[in-house]
Coordinates of C-alpha atoms in Angstrom, one line a residue:
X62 CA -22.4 -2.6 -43.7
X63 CA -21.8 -1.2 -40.5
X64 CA -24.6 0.3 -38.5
X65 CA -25.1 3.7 -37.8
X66 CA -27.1 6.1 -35.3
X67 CA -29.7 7.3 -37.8
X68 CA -30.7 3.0 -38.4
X69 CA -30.9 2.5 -34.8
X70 CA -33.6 5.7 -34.4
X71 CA -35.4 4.2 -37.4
X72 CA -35.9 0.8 -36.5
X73 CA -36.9 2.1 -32.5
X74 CA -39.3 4.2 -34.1
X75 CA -37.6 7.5 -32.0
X76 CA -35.5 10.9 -33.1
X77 CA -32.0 10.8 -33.2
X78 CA -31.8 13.0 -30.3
X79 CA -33.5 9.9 -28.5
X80 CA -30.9 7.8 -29.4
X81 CA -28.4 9.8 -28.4
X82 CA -29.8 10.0 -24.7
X83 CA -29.9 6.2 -24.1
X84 CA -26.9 5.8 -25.4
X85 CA -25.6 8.1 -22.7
X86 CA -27.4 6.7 -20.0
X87 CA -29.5 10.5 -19.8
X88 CA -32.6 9.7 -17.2
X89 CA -35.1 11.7 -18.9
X90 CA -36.1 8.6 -21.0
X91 CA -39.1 6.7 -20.4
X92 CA -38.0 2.8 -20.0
X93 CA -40.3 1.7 -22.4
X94 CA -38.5 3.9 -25.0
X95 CA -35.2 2.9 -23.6
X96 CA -36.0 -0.7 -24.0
X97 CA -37.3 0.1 -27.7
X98 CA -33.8 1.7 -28.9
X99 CA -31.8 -0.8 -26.8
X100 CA -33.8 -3.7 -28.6
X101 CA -33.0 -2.0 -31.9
X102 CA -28.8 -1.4 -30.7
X103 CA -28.9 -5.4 -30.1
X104 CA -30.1 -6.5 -33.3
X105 CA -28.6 -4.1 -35.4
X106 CA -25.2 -4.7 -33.5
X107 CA -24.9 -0.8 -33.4
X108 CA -21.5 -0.2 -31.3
X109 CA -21.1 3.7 -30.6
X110 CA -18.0 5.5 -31.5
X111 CA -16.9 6.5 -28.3
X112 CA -14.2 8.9 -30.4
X113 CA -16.7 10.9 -31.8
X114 CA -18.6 11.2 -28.7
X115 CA -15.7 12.7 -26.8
X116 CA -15.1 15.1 -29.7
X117 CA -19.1 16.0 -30.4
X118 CA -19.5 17.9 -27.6
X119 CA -18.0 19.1 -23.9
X120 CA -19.0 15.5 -22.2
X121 CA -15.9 13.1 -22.0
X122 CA -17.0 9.6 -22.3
X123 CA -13.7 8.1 -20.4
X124 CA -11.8 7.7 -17.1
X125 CA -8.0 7.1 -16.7
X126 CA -6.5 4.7 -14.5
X127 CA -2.8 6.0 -12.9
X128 CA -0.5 3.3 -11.3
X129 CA 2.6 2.4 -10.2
X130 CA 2.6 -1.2 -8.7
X131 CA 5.4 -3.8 -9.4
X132 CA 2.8 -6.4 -9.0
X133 CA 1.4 -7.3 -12.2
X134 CA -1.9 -9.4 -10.7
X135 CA -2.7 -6.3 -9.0
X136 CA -3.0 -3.7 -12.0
X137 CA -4.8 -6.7 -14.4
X138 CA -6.9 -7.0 -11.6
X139 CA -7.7 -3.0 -11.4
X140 CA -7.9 -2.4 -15.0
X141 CA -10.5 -5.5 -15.4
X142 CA -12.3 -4.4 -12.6
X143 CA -12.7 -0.5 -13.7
X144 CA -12.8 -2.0 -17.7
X145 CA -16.1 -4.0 -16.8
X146 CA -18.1 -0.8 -15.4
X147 CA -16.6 1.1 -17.8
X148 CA -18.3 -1.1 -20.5
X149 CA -21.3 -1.6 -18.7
X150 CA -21.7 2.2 -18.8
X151 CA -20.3 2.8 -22.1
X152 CA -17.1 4.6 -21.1
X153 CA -13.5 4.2 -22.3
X154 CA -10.8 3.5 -19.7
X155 CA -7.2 5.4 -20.8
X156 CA -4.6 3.4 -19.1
X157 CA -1.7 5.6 -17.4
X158 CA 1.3 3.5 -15.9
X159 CA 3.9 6.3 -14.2
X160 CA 6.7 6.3 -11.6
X161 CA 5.8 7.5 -8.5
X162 CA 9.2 8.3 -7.4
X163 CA 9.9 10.5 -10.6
X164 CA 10.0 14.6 -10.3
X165 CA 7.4 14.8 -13.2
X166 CA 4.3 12.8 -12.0
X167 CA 2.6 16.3 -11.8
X168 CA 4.0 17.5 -15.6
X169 CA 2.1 13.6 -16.4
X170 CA -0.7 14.4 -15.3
X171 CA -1.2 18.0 -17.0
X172 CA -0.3 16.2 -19.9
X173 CA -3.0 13.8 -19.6
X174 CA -5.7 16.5 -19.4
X175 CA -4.5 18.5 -22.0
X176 CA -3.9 15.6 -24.7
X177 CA -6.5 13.4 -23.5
X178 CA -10.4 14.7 -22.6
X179 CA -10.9 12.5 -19.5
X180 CA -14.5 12.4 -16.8
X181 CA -12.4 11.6 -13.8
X182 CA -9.4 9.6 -12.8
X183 CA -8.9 6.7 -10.5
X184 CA -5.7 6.7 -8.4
X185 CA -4.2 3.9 -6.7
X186 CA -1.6 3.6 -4.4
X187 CA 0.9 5.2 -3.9
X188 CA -0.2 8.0 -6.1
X189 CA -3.7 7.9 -4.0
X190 CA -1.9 8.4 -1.0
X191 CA 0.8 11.3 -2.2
X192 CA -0.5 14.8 -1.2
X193 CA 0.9 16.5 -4.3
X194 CA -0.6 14.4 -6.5
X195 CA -4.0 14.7 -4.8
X196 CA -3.5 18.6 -5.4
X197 CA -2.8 18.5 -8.4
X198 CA -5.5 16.4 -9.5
X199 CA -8.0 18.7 -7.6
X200 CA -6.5 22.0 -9.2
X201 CA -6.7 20.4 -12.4
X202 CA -10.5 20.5 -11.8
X203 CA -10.9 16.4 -12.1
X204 CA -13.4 14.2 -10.9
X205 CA -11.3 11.9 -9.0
X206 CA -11.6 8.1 -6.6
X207 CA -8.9 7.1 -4.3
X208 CA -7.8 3.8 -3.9
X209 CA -6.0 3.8 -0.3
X210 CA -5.2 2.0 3.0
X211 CA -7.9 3.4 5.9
X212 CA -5.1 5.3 7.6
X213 CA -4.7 7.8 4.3
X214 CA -8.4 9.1 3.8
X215 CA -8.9 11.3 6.6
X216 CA -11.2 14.4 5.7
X217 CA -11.8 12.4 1.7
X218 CA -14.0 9.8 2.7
X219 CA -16.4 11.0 0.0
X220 CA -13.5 10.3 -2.5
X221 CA -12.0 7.1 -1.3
X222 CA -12.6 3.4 -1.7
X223 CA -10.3 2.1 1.6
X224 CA -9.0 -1.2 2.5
X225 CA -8.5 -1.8 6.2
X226 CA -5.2 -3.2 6.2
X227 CA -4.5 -2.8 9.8
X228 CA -7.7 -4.9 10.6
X229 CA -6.5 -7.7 8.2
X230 CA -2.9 -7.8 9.1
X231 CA -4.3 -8.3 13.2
X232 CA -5.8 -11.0 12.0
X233 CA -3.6 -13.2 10.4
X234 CA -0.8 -12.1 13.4
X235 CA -3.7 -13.3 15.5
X236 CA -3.8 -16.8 13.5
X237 CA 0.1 -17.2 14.3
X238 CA 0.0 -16.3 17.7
X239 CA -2.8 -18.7 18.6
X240 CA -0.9 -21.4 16.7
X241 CA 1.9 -20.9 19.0
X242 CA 4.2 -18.8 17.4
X243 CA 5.7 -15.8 19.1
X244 CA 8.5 -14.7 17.1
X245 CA 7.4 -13.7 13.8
X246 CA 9.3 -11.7 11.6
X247 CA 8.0 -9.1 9.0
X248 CA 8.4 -8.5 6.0
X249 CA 7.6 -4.5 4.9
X250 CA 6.8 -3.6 1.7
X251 CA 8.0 -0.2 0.1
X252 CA 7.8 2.4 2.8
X253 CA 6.2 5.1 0.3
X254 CA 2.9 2.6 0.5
X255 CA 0.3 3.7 3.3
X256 CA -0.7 0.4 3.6
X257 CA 3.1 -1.2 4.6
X258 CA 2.9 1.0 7.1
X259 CA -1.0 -0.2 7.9
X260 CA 0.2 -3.7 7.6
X261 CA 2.6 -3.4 9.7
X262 CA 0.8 -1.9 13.0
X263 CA -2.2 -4.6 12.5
X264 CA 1.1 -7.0 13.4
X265 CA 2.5 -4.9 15.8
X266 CA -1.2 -4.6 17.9
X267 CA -1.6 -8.0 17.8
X268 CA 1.4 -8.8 19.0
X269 CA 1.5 -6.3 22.0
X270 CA -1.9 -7.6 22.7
X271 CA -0.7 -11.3 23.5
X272 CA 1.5 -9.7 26.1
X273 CA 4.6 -10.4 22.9
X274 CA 7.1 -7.9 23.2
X275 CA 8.1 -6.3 19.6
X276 CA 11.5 -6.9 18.4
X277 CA 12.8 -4.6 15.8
X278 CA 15.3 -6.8 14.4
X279 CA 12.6 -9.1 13.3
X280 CA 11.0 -6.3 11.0
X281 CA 12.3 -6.3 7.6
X282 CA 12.5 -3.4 5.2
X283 CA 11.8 -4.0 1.9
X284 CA 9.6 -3.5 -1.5
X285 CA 6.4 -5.6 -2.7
X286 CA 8.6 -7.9 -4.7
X287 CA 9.5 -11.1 -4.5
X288 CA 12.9 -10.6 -5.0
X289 CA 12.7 -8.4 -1.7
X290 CA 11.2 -11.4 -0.2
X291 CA 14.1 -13.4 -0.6
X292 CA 16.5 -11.8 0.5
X293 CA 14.3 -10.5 3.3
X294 CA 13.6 -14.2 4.4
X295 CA 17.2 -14.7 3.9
X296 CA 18.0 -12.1 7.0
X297 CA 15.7 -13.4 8.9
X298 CA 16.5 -17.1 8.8
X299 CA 19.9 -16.5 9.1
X300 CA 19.7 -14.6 12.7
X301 CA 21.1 -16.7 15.3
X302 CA 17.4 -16.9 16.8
X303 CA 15.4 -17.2 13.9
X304 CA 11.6 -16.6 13.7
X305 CA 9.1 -19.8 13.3
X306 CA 6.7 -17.7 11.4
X307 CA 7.6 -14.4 8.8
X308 CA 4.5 -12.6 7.5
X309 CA 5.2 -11.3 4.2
X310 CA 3.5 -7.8 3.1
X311 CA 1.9 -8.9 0.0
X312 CA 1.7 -12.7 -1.7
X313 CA 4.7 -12.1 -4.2
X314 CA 6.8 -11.7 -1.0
X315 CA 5.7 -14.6 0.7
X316 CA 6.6 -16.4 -2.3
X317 CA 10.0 -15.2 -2.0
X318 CA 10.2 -16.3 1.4
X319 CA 8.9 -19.8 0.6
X320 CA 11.9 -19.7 -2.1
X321 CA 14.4 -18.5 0.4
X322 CA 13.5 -21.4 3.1
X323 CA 13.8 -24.1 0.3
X324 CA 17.6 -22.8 -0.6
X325 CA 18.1 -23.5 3.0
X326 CA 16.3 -27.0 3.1
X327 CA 13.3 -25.5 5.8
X328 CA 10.4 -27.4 5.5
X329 CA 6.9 -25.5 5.4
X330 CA 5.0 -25.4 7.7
X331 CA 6.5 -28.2 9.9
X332 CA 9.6 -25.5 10.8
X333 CA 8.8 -22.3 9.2
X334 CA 5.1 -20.8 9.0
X335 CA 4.6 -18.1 6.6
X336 CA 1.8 -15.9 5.3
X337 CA 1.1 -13.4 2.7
X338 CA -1.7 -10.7 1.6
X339 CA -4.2 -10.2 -1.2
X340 CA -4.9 -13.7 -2.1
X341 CA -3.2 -12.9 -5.8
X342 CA -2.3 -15.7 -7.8
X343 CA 1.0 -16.3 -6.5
X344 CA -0.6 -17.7 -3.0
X345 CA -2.4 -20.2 -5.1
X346 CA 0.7 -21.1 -7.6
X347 CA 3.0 -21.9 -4.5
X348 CA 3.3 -25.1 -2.7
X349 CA 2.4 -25.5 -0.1
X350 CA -0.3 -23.1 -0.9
X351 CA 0.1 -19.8 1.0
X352 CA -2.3 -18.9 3.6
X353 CA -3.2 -15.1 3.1
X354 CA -5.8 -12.1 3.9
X355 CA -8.2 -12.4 0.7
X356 CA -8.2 -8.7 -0.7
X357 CA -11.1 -8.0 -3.2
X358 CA -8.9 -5.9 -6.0
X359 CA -11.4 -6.3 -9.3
X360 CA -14.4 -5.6 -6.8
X361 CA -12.6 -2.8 -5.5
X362 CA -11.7 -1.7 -8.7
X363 CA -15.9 -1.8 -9.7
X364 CA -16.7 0.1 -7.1
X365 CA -14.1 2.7 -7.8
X366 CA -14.8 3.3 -11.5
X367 CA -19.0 3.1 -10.5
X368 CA -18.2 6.0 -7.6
X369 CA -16.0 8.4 -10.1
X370 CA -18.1 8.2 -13.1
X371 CA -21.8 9.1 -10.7
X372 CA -19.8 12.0 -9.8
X373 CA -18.5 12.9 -13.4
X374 CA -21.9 12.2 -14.4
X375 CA -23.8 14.3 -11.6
X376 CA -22.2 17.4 -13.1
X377 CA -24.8 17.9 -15.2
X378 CA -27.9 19.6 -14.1
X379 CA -30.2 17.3 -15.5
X380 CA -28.8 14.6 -13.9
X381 CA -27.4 15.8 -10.5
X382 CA -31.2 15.6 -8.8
X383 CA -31.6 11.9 -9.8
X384 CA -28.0 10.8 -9.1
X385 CA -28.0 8.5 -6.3
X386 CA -24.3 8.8 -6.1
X387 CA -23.5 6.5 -3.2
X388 CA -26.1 3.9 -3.7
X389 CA -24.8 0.0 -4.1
X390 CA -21.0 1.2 -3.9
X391 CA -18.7 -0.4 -1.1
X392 CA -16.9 2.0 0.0
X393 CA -14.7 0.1 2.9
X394 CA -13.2 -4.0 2.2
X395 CA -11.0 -5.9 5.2
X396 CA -9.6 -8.6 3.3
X397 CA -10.7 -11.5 5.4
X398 CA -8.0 -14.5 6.7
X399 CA -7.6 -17.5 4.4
X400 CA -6.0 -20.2 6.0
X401 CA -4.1 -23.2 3.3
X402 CA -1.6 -25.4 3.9
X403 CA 1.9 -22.7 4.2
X404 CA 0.8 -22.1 8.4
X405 CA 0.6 -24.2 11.1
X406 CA 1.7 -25.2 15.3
X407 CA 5.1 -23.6 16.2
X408 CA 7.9 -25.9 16.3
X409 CA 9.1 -25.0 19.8

């Protein structure tokens, strides 16, 4: 027989009420009586109905999660990342896939707040990084976290967790250059991203820094797909002065490009040298393995869900004195160079 709040206060030895404040992580219980009801909770395998809290009273017990990313390693590793705080704080997480390119992401999101009670949202690129949205969500009066390339939270800092994608992107230019290469071709992801556009001037600084002039043709519209890295790759290699190395905006797209250069019988890296970004599981699933700028998505996605729910849950009066809102949450990741076997000396 299932076990219910009133057993839970009975074997702790503590009111209801009592209960009901550990339960929601309330500070004004002593730890000795927290530890008492959380004993009782584990043997009597008491699991709350998070339903029935939303409902009970004006407190929401859950965060939603809005995307739009073709890459599927990215959102499993966001929603495992916000799921394990969530659980670890006894919240819900409301999943919210959406297209950021449609006319009614705004009408979504009205929709959300109306037919689901939320705490706060986290937003990730590009929705994080689309003004409108942003509005909306603060006129809406939510509690929000912004996932976003450095170059998009001016004046939100407070509100951001930001990836330095120009730092990374220097970097692994600067691991091409000093293995001789000097044309390099890129490959852009979809231009409505902040950080393809972050990506891309870590490349271009590093370039210009070597004294390497920029050539346009070598820079590669496309979308963070690996279907747009094939046929990207494709152009490239088939210029009459090909590059020796193509950095790829994400690891999906460097796959592509390792897929394009095989069609054309280019060996890697002994011809061609090519990179990617995140470190997702393509890099590793490739071979030769791709070398790659090692982007921390599920802790990014802890620290986002950790930073949105201390400010949902510093609303309260009670709480907002003891609320160490900032405290333990990273606020700023540079996905750091990993160097495997897909780079190496320029043929020339």
């Amino acid at each position: 027989m299932k076990s219910t709040i009133n057993d839970v206060a009975a074997r702790a030895g503590v009111s209801i009420k009592t209960v009901s404040r550990v339960i929601n992580s309330e500070p004004s219980v002593r730890p000795t009586t927290r530890k008492k009801v959380m004993d009782a909770v584990a043997e009597l395998h008491y699991q709350p109905n998070l339903a029935a809290r939303n409902l009970a009273g004006s407190r929401s017990y859950t965060i939603a999660l809005i995307y739009d990313n073709p890459n599927a390693y990215y959102v499993i590793d966001m929603q495992n990342g916000i799921l394990e705080t969530c659980k670890a704080r006894g919240y819900e997480l409301l999943i919210h896939p959406s297209n950021a390119k449609s006319d009614t992401v705004n009408d979504e999101l009205r929709a959300l707040v109306e037919h689901s009670k939320v705490a706060g949202v986290v937003l990730t690129p590009p929705f994080s990084e689309t003004q409108s949205v942003i509005d909306e969500v603060k006129r809406l009066g939510l509690d929000y976290v912004r996932i976003v390339s450095s170059g998009a939270a001016a004046g939100d800092e407070d509100n951001c967790i930001q990836v330095d994608d120009n730092a990374a992107a220097y970097d692994i230019t600067r691991h091409l250059i000093e293995h001789g290469h000097k044309r390099i071709g890129f490959l852009c992801g979809g231009e409505e991203h902040v950080s393809t556009h972050g990506r891309l001037d870590g490349y271009k600084d590093a370039l210009q820094q070597a004294g390497i002039s920029i050539d346009p043709a070598l820079i590669i519209p496309g979308e963070y797909s690996f279907d747009s890295g094939v046929e990207g790759a494709k152009r490239l290699l088939a210029m009459e002065n090909p590059p020796t190395a193509i950095f790829a905006s994400n690891d999906e797209m460097a796959a592509g490009a390792l897929f394009a250069a095989r069609l054309m019988h280019i060996e890697i890296p002994k011809q061609l040298s090519i990179v990617g970004f995140e470190d997702s599981p393509f890099s590793r699933q490739t071979w030769p393995k791709l070398t790659t700028a090692h982007q921390p998505n599920n802790e990014i996605a802890r620290c986002a869900a950790a930073l949105v729910l201390n400010k949902a849950r510093s609303k309260g009066a009670a709480e907002s004195a003891s609320a160490n809102k900032d405290a333990g949450i990273t606020k700023k990741f540079v996905p750091e160079l990993l160097v495997r076997d897909s780079t190496g000396h320029s043929p020339a």
